[in-house]
Amino acid sequence: MNVLVAVKRVPDSSSEVLLTADEQAVDGSKAGFTTSPHEECAVEIATQVVAAGEGGGEATVVTLGDKDAAEQLRNALAVGCTQATHVVADAHTLGPIDIARELAAVVRDHEAAGRTHDLVLLGSDASDTGDFQVGIRLAYELGRPVVNGATTVTIEDGVAVAVGKGPEGQETYRVPLPAVVTIREGGVEPRYPSVKGRMAAKKVQIEEREPAAEHRGPQRVKLLLPPPTPSSVQILGEGAAAAPAVVDLFEQLGVLSR
């Protein structure tokens, strides 16, 4: 079982979110960079699927980004992926259609070289742009069945079993291979890279390639930050005179009863 998993270098959203001057991307120059949480889960699922398979196989990680995006590839290699492909390009200049076509080109070129990918995993969306499109468009490009927003994936008798949450509760889909599945966090716990894993990842030769074609760009007007959450402060009083109001507040919160 061979699995290809796509990741993206994104700004760390645990700190204040800022936009670039042109409002086309999230600015990570001050916050630092990481891998989207959904994609961290996709990497974990990829390594689990390969480990559970019979007859060998490998998990290959792929990204489209500038030279610095190799860091995210090394992180995936440190937790179980064994091969890596880097499409070197400015991800901010490409839209979901462009990225899907580039990933499809990677799959086709690997297949032409004898490296088939039975399953392709992606995060359901990237945490910076939230497009929710690449996985669906990639499946269309490859002519493969797709499941969107799964939290776990297993292989049973040559069929991908993808489980996720739907409007009415848990949903299970069985799709023939080869297939594409997009992953949402919550079904697995991504592992943390060990020192041994990081050392081994440094020795892996990353396949670098240029974009396969000219692209039309992201086609977005601009990104908008959500309005700040409103907050208010209520002054209960000053000194001993505020004590009754404090007691009333504790009673409202259920901290004490009279």
XYZ file of C-alpha atoms in Angstrom:
258
model
C 0.000 0.000 0.000
C 1.514 3.285 -1.150
C 0.111 6.537 0.221
C 0.806 10.106 -0.879
C 0.018 12.807 1.681
C 0.044 16.522 0.881
C 1.021 19.164 3.444
C 1.338 22.946 3.391
C 3.614 25.378 5.216
C 1.277 27.799 7.013
C 1.668 30.564 9.610
C 1.252 29.453 13.215
C -2.295 30.506 14.127
C -1.759 30.121 17.879
C -0.644 33.765 18.038
C -2.166 36.946 16.613
C -3.265 36.503 12.992
C -2.068 39.226 10.625
C -2.519 39.667 6.883
C 0.084 40.610 4.314
C -0.027 44.152 2.910
C -1.906 43.009 -0.221
C -4.445 41.066 1.921
C -3.882 37.960 -0.167
C -2.289 35.778 2.509
C -1.758 35.361 6.240
C 1.515 36.928 7.344
C 3.697 34.462 9.205
C 6.841 36.568 9.406
C 6.332 37.212 13.128
C 4.309 34.180 14.228
C 6.469 31.463 12.653
C 5.360 28.561 10.486
C 3.971 25.084 10.984
C 1.814 22.420 9.286
C -1.982 22.697 9.270
C -3.557 20.550 12.043
C -5.721 18.653 9.544
C -2.608 17.753 7.556
C -0.715 16.624 10.656
C -3.544 14.112 11.147
C -3.357 13.144 7.463
C 0.362 12.364 7.881
C -0.394 10.206 10.919
C -3.119 8.311 9.046
C -0.806 7.806 6.056
C 1.857 6.183 8.216
C -0.742 4.027 10.002
C -2.238 2.803 6.720
C 1.199 1.839 5.376
C 2.190 0.116 8.628
C -1.051 -1.902 8.676
C -0.712 -3.016 5.059
C 0.750 -6.294 3.882
C 3.516 -6.631 1.330
C 5.326 -3.397 2.116
C 4.624 0.072 0.806
C 5.612 3.608 1.640
C 4.193 6.934 2.710
C 5.347 9.826 0.547
C 4.862 13.439 1.612
C 4.499 16.233 -0.942
C 4.301 19.992 -0.618
C 4.083 23.012 -2.879
C 5.931 26.014 -1.491
C 9.141 27.978 -1.356
C 12.501 26.548 -0.263
C 11.603 26.960 3.419
C 8.701 24.507 3.024
C 11.281 21.717 3.131
C 10.998 22.081 6.932
C 7.447 20.704 6.829
C 8.586 17.813 4.644
C 11.360 16.969 7.129
C 8.826 17.014 9.962
C 6.643 14.487 8.115
C 9.691 12.332 7.378
C 10.576 12.419 11.077
C 7.250 10.802 12.049
C 7.116 7.969 9.536
C 6.994 9.106 5.922
C 9.858 7.643 3.895
C 9.876 9.721 0.674
C 9.333 13.416 -0.020
C 8.572 15.552 -3.073
C 8.863 19.345 -3.131
C 7.238 21.413 -5.865
C 9.269 24.597 -5.460
C 6.997 27.598 -6.068
C 5.362 30.524 -4.311
C 2.149 28.993 -2.965
C 0.599 32.445 -2.533
C 0.589 32.940 -6.311
C -1.379 29.743 -6.938
C -5.061 29.036 -6.380
C -6.792 25.743 -5.492
C -7.143 24.788 -9.164
C -3.430 25.350 -9.747
C -2.361 23.389 -6.669
C -4.653 20.478 -7.541
C -3.173 20.305 -11.036
C 0.365 20.375 -9.678
C -0.403 17.550 -7.250
C -2.034 15.588 -10.065
C 1.129 16.076 -12.144
C 3.192 14.646 -9.283
C 0.945 11.574 -9.090
C 1.092 10.997 -12.851
C 4.859 11.474 -13.065
C 5.425 9.104 -10.182
C 3.178 6.526 -11.818
C 5.101 6.888 -15.089
C 8.271 6.136 -13.121
C 6.690 3.062 -11.513
C 5.705 4.670 -8.176
C 1.950 4.293 -7.862
C -0.027 5.983 -5.082
C -3.035 3.856 -4.101
C -4.331 6.507 -1.721
C -3.853 10.285 -1.690
C -4.544 12.118 1.579
C -4.880 15.877 2.131
C -6.141 18.106 4.886
C -9.748 19.135 4.276
C -8.484 22.730 4.176
C -5.364 24.728 4.965
C -5.469 26.834 8.111
C -4.337 30.003 6.324
C -6.681 30.241 3.322
C -9.431 27.730 4.201
C -10.289 27.046 0.558
C -11.768 23.518 1.077
C -11.223 22.862 -2.648
C -7.887 21.196 -3.392
C -8.847 17.635 -2.475
C -12.044 17.662 -4.534
C -10.327 19.260 -7.514
C -7.437 16.787 -7.296
C -9.829 13.832 -7.361
C -11.506 15.343 -10.424
C -8.136 15.796 -12.143
C -7.189 12.173 -11.463
C -10.635 10.696 -12.097
C -10.676 9.059 -8.671
C -13.430 8.711 -6.047
C -13.144 11.110 -3.127
C -14.336 11.333 0.467
C -14.236 14.752 2.083
C -13.699 15.457 5.788
C -12.904 11.978 7.129
C -11.339 11.613 10.564
C -10.039 8.047 10.142
C -9.132 5.886 7.152
C -8.441 2.153 7.035
C -8.012 -0.321 4.181
C -10.172 -3.455 4.091
C -9.935 -5.941 1.217
C -8.578 -3.337 -1.180
C -11.231 -0.771 -0.263
C -10.686 2.505 1.605
C -13.012 2.845 4.588
C -13.311 6.506 5.559
C -15.188 7.546 8.701
C -16.232 11.087 9.542
C -18.916 13.173 11.216
C -21.988 14.227 9.252
C -25.101 16.268 10.093
C -26.815 13.236 11.626
C -23.778 11.702 13.327
C -21.055 9.314 12.220
C -20.832 8.503 8.517
C -18.855 5.657 6.919
C -17.864 5.536 3.253
C -16.305 2.639 1.353
C -14.564 3.630 -1.888
C -12.463 1.561 -4.288
C -8.768 2.267 -4.674
C -7.065 4.306 -5.959
C -8.871 7.106 -4.131
C -8.509 10.572 -2.628
C -9.549 11.375 0.955
C -9.401 14.713 2.767
C -8.842 14.608 6.518
C -10.201 16.613 9.427
C -8.473 16.580 12.801
C -9.996 14.717 15.720
C -9.768 11.067 14.708
C -6.095 10.413 15.409
C -3.403 11.964 17.561
C -0.402 13.140 15.520
C 2.851 11.865 16.957
C 5.677 14.178 17.973
C 8.980 13.750 16.098
C 11.637 11.989 18.145
C 15.304 12.928 18.081
C 16.036 9.676 16.240
C 13.303 10.452 13.728
C 14.619 13.958 13.092
C 18.144 12.646 12.540
C 16.879 10.041 10.074
C 14.777 12.664 8.246
C 17.868 14.769 7.579
C 19.371 11.924 5.542
C 16.401 11.535 3.166
C 16.955 12.985 -0.301
C 13.999 15.232 -1.139
C 12.841 15.177 -4.754
C 12.641 18.762 -5.990
C 10.686 19.765 -9.095
C 9.497 22.891 -10.815
C 5.793 23.590 -11.456
C 4.513 21.495 -14.336
C 2.630 24.331 -16.066
C 1.797 28.024 -16.076
C -1.099 28.926 -13.811
C -3.682 31.660 -13.585
C -3.307 32.444 -9.877
C -5.544 32.375 -6.800
C -8.432 34.438 -8.264
C -9.392 35.781 -4.845
C -10.324 39.381 -4.088
C -8.785 39.509 -0.616
C -8.803 37.895 2.800
C -10.659 39.475 5.717
C -9.994 39.095 9.416
C -13.061 38.429 11.598
C -14.076 41.341 13.840
C -12.527 41.227 17.321
C -14.615 39.561 20.014
C -16.360 42.296 22.019
C -15.494 42.504 25.689
C -16.868 44.541 28.563
C -15.838 45.320 32.115
C -18.292 45.858 34.970
C -16.997 47.688 38.051
C -18.719 46.285 41.141
C -17.542 49.013 43.454
C -14.582 50.009 45.532
C -13.291 48.664 48.838
C -15.632 47.137 51.383
C -18.647 48.710 49.690
C -18.202 46.255 46.777
C -18.562 43.155 48.991
C -22.370 42.725 48.590
C -22.052 43.003 44.789
C -19.269 40.394 44.797
C -21.440 38.012 46.810
C -24.340 38.548 44.386
C -22.012 37.795 41.464
C -20.730 34.578 43.054
C -24.326 33.517 43.634
C -25.163 34.147 39.952
C -22.147 32.069 38.902
C -23.160 29.244 41.220
C -19.995 29.502 43.295
C -21.963 29.861 46.522
C -25.555 29.888 47.709
C -27.277 31.737 50.516
